[in-house]
mmCIF file of C-alpha atoms and ligand atoms in Angstrom:
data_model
loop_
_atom_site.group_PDB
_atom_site.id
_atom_site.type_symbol
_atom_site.label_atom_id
_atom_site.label_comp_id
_atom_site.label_asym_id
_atom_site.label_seq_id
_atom_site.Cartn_x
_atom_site.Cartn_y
_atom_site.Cartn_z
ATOM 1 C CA UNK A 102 36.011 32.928 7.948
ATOM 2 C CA UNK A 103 32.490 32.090 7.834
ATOM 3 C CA UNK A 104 33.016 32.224 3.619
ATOM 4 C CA UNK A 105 35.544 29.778 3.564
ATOM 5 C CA UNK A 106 34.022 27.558 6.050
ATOM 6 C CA UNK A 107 30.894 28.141 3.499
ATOM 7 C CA UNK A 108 32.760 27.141 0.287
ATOM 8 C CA UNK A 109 34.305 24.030 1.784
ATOM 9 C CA UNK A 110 30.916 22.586 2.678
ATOM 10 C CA UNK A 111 29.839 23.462 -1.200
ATOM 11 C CA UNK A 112 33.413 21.447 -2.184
ATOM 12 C CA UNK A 113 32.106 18.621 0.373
ATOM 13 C CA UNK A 114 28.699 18.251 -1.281
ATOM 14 C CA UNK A 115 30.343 18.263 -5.099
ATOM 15 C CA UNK A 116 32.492 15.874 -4.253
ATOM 16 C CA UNK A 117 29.686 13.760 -2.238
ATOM 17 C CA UNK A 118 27.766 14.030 -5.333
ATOM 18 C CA UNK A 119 30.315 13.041 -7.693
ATOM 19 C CA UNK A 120 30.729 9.916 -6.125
ATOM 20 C CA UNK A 121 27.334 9.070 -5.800
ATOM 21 C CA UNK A 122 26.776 9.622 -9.217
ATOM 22 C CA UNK A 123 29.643 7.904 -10.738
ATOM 23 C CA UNK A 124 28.039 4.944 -7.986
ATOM 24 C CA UNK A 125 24.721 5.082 -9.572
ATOM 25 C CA UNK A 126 26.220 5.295 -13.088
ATOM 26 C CA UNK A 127 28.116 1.887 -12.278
ATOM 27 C CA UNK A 128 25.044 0.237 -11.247
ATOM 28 C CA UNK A 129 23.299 1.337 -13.997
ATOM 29 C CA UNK A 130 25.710 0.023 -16.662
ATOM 30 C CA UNK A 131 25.970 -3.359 -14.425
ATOM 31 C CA UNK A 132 22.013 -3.607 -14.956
ATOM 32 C CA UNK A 133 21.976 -2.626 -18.157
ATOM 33 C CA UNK A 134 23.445 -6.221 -18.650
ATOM 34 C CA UNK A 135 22.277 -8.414 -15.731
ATOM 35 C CA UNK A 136 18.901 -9.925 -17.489
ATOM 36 C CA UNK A 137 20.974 -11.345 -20.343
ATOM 37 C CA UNK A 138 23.814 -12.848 -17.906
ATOM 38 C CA UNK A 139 20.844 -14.340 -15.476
ATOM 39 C CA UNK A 140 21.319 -12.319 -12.752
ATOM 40 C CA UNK A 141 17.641 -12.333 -11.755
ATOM 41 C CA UNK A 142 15.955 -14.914 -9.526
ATOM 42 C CA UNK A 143 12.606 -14.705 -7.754
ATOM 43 C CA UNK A 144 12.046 -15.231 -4.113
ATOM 44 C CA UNK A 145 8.716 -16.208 -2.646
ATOM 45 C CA UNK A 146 7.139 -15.345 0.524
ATOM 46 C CA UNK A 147 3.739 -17.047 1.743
ATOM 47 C CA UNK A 148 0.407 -15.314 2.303
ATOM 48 C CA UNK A 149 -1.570 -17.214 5.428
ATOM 49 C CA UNK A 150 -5.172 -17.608 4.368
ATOM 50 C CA UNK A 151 -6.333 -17.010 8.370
ATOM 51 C CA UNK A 152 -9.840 -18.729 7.739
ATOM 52 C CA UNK A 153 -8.577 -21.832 5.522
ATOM 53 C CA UNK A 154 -5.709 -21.500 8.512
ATOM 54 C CA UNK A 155 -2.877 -22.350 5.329
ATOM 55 C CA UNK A 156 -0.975 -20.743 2.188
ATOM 56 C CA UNK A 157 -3.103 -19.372 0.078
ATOM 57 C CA UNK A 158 -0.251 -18.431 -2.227
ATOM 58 C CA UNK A 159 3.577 -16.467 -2.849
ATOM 59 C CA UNK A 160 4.457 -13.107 -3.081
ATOM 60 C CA UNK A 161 7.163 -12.933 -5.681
ATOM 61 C CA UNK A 162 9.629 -10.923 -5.135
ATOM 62 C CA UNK A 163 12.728 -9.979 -7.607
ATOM 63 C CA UNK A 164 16.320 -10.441 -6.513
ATOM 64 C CA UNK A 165 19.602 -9.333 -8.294
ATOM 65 C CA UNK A 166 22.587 -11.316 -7.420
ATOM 66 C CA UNK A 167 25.214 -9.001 -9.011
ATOM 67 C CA UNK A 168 28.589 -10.827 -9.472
ATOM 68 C CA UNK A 169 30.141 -8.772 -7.344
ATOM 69 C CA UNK A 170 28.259 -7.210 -4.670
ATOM 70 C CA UNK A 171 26.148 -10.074 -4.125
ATOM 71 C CA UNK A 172 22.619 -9.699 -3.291
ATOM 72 C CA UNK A 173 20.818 -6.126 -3.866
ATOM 73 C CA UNK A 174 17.373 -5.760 -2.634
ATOM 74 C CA UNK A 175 14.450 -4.103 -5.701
ATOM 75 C CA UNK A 176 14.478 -1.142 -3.500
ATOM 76 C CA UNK A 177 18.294 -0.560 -4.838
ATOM 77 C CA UNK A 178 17.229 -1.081 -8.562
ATOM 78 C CA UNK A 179 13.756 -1.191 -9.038
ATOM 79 C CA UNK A 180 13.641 2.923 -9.642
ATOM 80 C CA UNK A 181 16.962 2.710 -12.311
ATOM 81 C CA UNK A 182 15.195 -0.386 -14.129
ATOM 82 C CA UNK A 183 12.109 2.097 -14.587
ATOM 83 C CA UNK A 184 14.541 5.129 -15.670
ATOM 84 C CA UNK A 185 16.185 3.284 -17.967
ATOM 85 C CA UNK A 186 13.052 1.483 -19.475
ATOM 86 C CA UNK A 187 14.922 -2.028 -18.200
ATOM 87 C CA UNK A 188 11.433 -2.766 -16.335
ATOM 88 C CA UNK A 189 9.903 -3.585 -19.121
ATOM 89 C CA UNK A 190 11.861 -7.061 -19.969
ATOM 90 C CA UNK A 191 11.917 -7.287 -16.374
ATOM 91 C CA UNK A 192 9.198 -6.969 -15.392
ATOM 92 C CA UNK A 193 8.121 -9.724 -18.436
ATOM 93 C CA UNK A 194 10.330 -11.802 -17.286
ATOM 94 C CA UNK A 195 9.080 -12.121 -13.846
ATOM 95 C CA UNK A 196 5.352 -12.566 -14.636
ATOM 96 C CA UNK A 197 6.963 -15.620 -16.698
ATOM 97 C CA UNK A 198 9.193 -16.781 -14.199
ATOM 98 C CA UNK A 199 6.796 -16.503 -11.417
ATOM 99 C CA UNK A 200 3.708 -18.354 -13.622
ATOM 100 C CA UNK A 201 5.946 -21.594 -14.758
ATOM 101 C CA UNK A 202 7.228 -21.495 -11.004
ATOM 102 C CA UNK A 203 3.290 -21.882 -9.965
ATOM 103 C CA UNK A 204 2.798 -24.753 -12.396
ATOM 104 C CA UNK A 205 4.767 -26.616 -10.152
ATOM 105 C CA UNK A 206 3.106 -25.989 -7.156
ATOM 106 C CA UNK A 207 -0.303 -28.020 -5.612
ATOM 107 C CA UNK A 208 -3.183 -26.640 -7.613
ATOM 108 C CA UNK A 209 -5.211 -23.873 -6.215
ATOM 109 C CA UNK A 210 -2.013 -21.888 -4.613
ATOM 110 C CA UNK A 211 -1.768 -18.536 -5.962
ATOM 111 C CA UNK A 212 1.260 -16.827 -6.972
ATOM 112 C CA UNK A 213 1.388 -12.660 -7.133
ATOM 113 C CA UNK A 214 3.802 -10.185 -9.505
ATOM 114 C CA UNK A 215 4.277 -6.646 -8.500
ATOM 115 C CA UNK A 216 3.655 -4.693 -11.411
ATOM 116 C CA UNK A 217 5.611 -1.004 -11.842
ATOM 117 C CA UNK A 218 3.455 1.705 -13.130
ATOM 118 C CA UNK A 219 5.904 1.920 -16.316
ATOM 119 C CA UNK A 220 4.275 -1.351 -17.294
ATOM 120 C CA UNK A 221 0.677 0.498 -17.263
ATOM 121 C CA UNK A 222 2.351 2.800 -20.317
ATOM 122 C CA UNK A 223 0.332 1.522 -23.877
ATOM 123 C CA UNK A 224 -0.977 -1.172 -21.894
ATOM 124 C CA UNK A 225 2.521 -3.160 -22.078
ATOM 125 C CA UNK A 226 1.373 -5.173 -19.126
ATOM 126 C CA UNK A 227 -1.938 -6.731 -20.854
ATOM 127 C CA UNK A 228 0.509 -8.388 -23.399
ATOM 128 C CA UNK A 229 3.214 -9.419 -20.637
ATOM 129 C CA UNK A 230 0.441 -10.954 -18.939
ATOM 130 C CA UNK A 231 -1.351 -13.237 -21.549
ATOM 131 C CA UNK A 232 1.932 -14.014 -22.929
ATOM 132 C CA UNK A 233 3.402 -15.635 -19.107
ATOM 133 C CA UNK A 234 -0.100 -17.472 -19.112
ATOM 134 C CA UNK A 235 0.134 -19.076 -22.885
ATOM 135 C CA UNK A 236 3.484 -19.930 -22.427
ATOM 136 C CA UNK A 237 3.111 -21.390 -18.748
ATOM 137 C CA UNK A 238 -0.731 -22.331 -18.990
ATOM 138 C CA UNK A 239 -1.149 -21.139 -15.865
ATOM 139 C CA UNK A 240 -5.114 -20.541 -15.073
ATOM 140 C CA UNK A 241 -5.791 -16.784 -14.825
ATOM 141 C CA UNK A 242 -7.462 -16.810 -11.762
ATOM 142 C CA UNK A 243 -4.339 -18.253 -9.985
ATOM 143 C CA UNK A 244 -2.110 -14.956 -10.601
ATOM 144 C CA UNK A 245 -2.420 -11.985 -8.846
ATOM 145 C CA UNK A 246 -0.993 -8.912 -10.077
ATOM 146 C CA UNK A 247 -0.112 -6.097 -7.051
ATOM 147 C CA UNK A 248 -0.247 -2.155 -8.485
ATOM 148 C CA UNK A 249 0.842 0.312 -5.706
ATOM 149 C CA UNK A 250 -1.031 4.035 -5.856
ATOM 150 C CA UNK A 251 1.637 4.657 -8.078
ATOM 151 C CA UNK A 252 0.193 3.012 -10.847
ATOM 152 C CA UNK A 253 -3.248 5.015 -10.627
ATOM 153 C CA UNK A 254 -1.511 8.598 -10.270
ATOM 154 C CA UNK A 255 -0.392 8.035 -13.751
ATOM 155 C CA UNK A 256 -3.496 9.047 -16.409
ATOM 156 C CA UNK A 257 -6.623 7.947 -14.407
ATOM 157 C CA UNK A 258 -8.639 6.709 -18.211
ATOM 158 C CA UNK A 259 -6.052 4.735 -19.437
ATOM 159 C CA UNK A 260 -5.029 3.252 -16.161
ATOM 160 C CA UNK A 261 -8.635 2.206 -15.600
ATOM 161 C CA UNK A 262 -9.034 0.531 -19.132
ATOM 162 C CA UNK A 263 -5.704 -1.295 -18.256
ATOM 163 C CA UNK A 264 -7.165 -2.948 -15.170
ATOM 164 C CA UNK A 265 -10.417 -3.799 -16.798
ATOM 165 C CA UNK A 266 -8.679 -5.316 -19.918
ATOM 166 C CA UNK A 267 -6.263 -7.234 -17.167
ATOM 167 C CA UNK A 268 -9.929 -7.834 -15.208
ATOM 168 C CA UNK A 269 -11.216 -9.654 -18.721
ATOM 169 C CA UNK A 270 -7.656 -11.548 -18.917
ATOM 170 C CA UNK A 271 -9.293 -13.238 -15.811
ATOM 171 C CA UNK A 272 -6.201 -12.295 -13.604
ATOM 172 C CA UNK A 273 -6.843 -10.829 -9.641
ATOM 173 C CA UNK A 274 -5.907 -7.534 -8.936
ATOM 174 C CA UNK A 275 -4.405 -6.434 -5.328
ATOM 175 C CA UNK A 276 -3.966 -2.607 -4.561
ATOM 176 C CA UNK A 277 -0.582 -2.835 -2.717
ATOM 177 C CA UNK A 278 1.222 -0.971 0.204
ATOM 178 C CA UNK A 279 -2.482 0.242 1.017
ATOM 179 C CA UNK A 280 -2.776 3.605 3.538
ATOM 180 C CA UNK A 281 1.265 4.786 1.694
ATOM 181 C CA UNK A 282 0.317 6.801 -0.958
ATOM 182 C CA UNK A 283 -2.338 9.929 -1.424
ATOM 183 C CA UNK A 284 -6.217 9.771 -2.127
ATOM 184 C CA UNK A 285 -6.269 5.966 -1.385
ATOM 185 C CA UNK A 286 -9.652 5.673 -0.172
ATOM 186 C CA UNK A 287 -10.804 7.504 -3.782
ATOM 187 C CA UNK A 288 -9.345 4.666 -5.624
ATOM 188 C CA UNK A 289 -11.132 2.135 -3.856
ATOM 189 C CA UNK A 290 -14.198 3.962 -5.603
ATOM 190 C CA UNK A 291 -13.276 4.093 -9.080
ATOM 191 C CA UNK A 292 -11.814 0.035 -9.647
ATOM 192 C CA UNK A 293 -12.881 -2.652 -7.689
ATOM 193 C CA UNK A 294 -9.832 -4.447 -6.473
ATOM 194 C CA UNK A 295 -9.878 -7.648 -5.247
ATOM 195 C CA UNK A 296 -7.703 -7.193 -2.676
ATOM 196 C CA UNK A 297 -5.940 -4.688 -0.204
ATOM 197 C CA UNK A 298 -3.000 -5.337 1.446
ATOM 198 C CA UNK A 299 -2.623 -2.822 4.205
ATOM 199 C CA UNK A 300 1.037 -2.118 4.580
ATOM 200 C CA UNK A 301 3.527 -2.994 7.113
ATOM 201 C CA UNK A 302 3.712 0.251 8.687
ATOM 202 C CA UNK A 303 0.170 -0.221 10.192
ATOM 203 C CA UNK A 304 0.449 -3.604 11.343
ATOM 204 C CA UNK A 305 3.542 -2.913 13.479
ATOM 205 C CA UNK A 306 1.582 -0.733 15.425
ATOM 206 C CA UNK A 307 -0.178 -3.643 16.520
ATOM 207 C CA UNK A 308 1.185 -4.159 19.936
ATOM 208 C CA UNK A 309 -0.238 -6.116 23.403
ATOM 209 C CA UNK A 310 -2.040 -2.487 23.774
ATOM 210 C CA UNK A 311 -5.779 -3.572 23.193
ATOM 211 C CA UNK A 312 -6.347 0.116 21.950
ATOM 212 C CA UNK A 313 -3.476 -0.259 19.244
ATOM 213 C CA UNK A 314 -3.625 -0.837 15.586
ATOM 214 C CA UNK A 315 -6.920 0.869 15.192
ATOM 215 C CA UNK A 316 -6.356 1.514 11.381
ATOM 216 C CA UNK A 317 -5.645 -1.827 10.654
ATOM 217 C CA UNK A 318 -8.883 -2.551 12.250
ATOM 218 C CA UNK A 319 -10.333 0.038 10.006
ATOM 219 C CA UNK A 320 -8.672 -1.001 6.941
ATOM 220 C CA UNK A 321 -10.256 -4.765 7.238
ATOM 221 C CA UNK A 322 -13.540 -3.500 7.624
ATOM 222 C CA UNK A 323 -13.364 -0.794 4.716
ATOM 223 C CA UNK A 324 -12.440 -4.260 2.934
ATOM 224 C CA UNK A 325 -15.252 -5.843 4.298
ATOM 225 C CA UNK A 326 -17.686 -3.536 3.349
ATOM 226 C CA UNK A 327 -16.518 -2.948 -0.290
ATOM 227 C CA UNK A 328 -16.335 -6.663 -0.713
ATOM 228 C CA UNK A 329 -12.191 -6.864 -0.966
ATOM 229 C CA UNK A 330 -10.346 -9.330 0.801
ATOM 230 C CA UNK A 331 -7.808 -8.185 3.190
ATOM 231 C CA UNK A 332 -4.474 -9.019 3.660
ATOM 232 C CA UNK A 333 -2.073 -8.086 6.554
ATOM 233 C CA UNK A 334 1.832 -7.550 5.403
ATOM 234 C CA UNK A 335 4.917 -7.357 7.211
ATOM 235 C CA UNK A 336 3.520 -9.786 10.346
ATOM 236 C CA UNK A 337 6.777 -9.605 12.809
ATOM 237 C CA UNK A 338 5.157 -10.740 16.148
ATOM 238 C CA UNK A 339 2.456 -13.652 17.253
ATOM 239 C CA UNK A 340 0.811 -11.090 18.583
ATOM 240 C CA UNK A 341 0.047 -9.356 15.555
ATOM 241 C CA UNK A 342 -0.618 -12.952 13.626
ATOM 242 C CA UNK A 343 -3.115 -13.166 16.439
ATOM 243 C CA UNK A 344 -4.665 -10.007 16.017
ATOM 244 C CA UNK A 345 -5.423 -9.915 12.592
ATOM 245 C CA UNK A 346 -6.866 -13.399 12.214
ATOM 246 C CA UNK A 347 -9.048 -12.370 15.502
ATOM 247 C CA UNK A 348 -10.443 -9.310 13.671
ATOM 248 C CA UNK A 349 -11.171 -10.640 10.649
ATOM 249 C CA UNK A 350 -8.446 -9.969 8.135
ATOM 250 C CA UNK A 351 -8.215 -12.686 5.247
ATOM 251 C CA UNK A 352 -4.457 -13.176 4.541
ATOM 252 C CA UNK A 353 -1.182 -12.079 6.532
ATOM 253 C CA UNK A 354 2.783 -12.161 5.297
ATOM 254 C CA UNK A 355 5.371 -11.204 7.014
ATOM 255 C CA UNK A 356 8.724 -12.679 8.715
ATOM 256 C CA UNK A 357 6.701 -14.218 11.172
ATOM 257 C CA UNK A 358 4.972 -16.906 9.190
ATOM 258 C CA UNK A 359 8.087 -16.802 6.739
ATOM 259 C CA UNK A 360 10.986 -14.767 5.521
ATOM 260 C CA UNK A 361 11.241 -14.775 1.263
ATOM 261 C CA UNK A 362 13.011 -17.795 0.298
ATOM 262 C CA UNK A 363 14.253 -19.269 -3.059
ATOM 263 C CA UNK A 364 11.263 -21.445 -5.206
ATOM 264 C CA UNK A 365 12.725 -24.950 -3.708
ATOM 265 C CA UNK A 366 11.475 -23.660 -0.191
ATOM 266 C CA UNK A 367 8.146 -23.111 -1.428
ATOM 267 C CA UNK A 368 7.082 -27.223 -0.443
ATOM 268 C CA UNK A 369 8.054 -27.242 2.525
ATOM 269 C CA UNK A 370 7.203 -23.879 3.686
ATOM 270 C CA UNK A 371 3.451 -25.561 2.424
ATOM 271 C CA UNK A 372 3.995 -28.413 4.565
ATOM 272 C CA UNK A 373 5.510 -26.696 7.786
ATOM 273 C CA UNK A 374 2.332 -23.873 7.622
ATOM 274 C CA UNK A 375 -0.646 -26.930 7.108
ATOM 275 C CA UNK A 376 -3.268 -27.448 9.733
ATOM 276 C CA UNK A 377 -1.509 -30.504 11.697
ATOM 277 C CA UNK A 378 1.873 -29.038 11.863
ATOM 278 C CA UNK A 379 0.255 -25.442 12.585
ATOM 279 C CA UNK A 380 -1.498 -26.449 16.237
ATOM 280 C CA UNK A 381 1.245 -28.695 16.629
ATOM 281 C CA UNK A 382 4.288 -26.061 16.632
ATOM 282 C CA UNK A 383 1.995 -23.402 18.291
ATOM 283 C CA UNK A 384 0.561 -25.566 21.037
ATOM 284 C CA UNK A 385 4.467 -26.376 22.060
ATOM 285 C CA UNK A 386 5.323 -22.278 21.962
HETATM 286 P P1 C2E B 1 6.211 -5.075 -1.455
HETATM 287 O O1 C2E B 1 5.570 -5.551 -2.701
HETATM 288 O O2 C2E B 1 5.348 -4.336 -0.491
HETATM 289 O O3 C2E B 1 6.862 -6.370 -0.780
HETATM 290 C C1 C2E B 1 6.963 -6.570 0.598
HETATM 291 C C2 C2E B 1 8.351 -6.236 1.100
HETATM 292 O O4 C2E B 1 8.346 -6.353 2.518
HETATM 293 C C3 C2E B 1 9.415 -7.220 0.610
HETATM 294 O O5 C2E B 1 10.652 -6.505 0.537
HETATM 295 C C4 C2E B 1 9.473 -8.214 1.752
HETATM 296 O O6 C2E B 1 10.686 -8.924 1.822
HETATM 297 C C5 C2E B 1 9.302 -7.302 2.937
HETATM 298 N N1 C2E B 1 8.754 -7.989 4.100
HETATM 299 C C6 C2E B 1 7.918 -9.054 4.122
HETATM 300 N N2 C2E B 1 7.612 -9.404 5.392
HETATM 301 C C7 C2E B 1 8.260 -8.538 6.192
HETATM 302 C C8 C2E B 1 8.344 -8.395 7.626
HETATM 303 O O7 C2E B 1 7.746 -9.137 8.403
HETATM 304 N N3 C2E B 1 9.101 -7.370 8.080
HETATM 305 C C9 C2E B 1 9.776 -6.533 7.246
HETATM 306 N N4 C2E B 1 10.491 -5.557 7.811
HETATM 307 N N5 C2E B 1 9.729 -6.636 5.913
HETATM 308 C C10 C2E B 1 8.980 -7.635 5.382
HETATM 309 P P2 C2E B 1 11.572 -6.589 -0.771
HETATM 310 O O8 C2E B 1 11.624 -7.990 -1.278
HETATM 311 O O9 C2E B 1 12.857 -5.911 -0.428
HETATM 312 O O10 C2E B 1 10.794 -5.734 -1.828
HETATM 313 C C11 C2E B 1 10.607 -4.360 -1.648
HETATM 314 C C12 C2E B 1 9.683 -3.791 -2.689
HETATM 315 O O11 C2E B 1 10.282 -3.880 -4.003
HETATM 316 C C13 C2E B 1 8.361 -4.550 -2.801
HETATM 317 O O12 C2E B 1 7.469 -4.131 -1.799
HETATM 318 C C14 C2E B 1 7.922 -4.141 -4.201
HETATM 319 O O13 C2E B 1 7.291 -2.884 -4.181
HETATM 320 C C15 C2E B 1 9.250 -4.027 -4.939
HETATM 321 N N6 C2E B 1 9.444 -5.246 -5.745
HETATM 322 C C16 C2E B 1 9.886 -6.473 -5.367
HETATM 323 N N7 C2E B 1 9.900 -7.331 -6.415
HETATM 324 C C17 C2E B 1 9.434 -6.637 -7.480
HETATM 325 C C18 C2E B 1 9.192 -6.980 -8.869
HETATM 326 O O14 C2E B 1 9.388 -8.115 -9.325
HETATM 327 N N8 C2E B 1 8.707 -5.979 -9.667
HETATM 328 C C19 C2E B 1 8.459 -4.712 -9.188
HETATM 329 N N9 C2E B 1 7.983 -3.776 -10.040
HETATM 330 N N10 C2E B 1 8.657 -4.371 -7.905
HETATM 331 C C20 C2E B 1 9.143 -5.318 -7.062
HETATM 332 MG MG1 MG B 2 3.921 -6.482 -3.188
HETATM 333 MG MG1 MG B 3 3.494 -4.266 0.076
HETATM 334 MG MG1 MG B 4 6.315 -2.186 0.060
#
């Protein structure tokens, strides 16, 4: 008894796996295709400058509306794109996207690309990145490029020549998802990023607790002392809004302020965030 009942869990978990691999097969053939049919569009979500109290600047983030299943997230399809070498023209197709987008936008807003560490390979990126800057004439110092610790496990020389070349290119650099990964506080020693954005995880421990979100009040001042801004992600509550700007982060995102919205939304989500409008809507809450 106890074989059979073994053998048909083993038939349960081929099958299982059949399916999910004749799934991912079908999604890989579908993206195989969707940059030439369009299927790409970028999202932006604001970043809150706390001490200039409005946007700083948009988080781009990539969205595949498949023709059929409708909207799937990057953490569906960002992992195929970089097995099957699709990040590549992706990924050059959102620095360009996102840097003729910012043209359009009052001068001085910054826009930020997240970068895969497949880009890094031969220095791909360096290219990508002058190229979306001739051809939008976007300054430099208004994109922002976010690695994740990803990027730096890779081949520690090269990576570091790739940041200082995209450091010469006059671009920012942001070390993203900050506290995820391994050995993050070693990388803060060998490049000098201009920004950390501590990830979400932290700040939702931030709670009405006075003692809570202690490493996010670490994190800031390990920014503060290594001279790299700060910047809060995945802000859900007032309370952690609050919090941050009271201990001296830079920059918070998250659904609070605003969820990721299509470019037209990027005006008014300006507007609805400036200095009048802010006190205004939180003196009424
Ligand atoms: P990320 O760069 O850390 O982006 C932040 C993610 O957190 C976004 O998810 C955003 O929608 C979400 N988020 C923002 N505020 C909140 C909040 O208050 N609460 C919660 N629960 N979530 C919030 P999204 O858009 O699904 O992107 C997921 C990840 O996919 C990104 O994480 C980034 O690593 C990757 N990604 C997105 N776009 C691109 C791209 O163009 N290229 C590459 N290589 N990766 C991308
Ligand atoms: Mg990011
Ligand atoms: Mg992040
Ligand atoms: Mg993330």
């Amino acid at each position: 008894r106890a074989k059979a009942d073994g053998r048909g869990t083993w038939r349960f978990f081929e099958v299982e796996m059949d399916i999910r691999l004749q799934a991912r097969r079908a999604l890989e053939l579908d993206l195989r295709e969707a940059l030439a049919n369009g299927e790409f569009q970028l999202h932006y979500q604001p970043i809150y400058d706390f001490r200039a109290q409005r946007i700083g600047g948009f988080e781009a983030l990539v969205r595949w509306i498949h023709p059929t299943r409708g909207l799937v997230p990057p953490g569906d399809f960002i992992a195929i794109a970089e097995e099957i070498g699709l990040i590549v023209p992706l990924g050059a197709w959102c620095l360009k996207t996102a840097c003729r987008d910012a043209m359009r936008w009052p001068d001085g807003i910054k826009v930020a690309v997240n970068v895969s560490a497949v880009q890094f390979r031969d220095e791909i990126i360096v290219a990508s990145v002058r190229d979306a800057l001739a051809d939008s004439h976007l300054p430099p110092k208004r994109l922002e490029l976010e690695i994740t610790e990803s990027v730096l496990l890779k081949d520690n020389l090269a990576t570091l020549a790739t940041l200082h070349a995209l450091r010469r290119v006059g671009v920012r650099i942001a070390m993203d998802d900050f506290g995820t990964g391994y050995s993050s506080l070693s990388y803060l020693r060998s490049f000098p990023f201009d920004k950390i954005k501590i990830d979400q995880s932290f700040v939702r421990d931030i709670t009405p607790d006075a003692d809570s979100g202690l490493i996010v009040r670490a994190v800031i001042g390990l920014g503060a002392s290594l001279g790299m801004r700060t910047t809060g992600e995945g802000i859900e509550t007032e309370i952690q809004f609050d919090r941050l700007a009271a201990e001296g982060c830079d920059e918070g995102q998250g659904y609070f302020i605003a969820k990721p919205g299509p470019a037209a939304t990027v005006h008014e989500t300006i507007t609805r965030w400036s200095g009048a409008r802010l006190t205004q809507s939180r003196a009424v809450a």
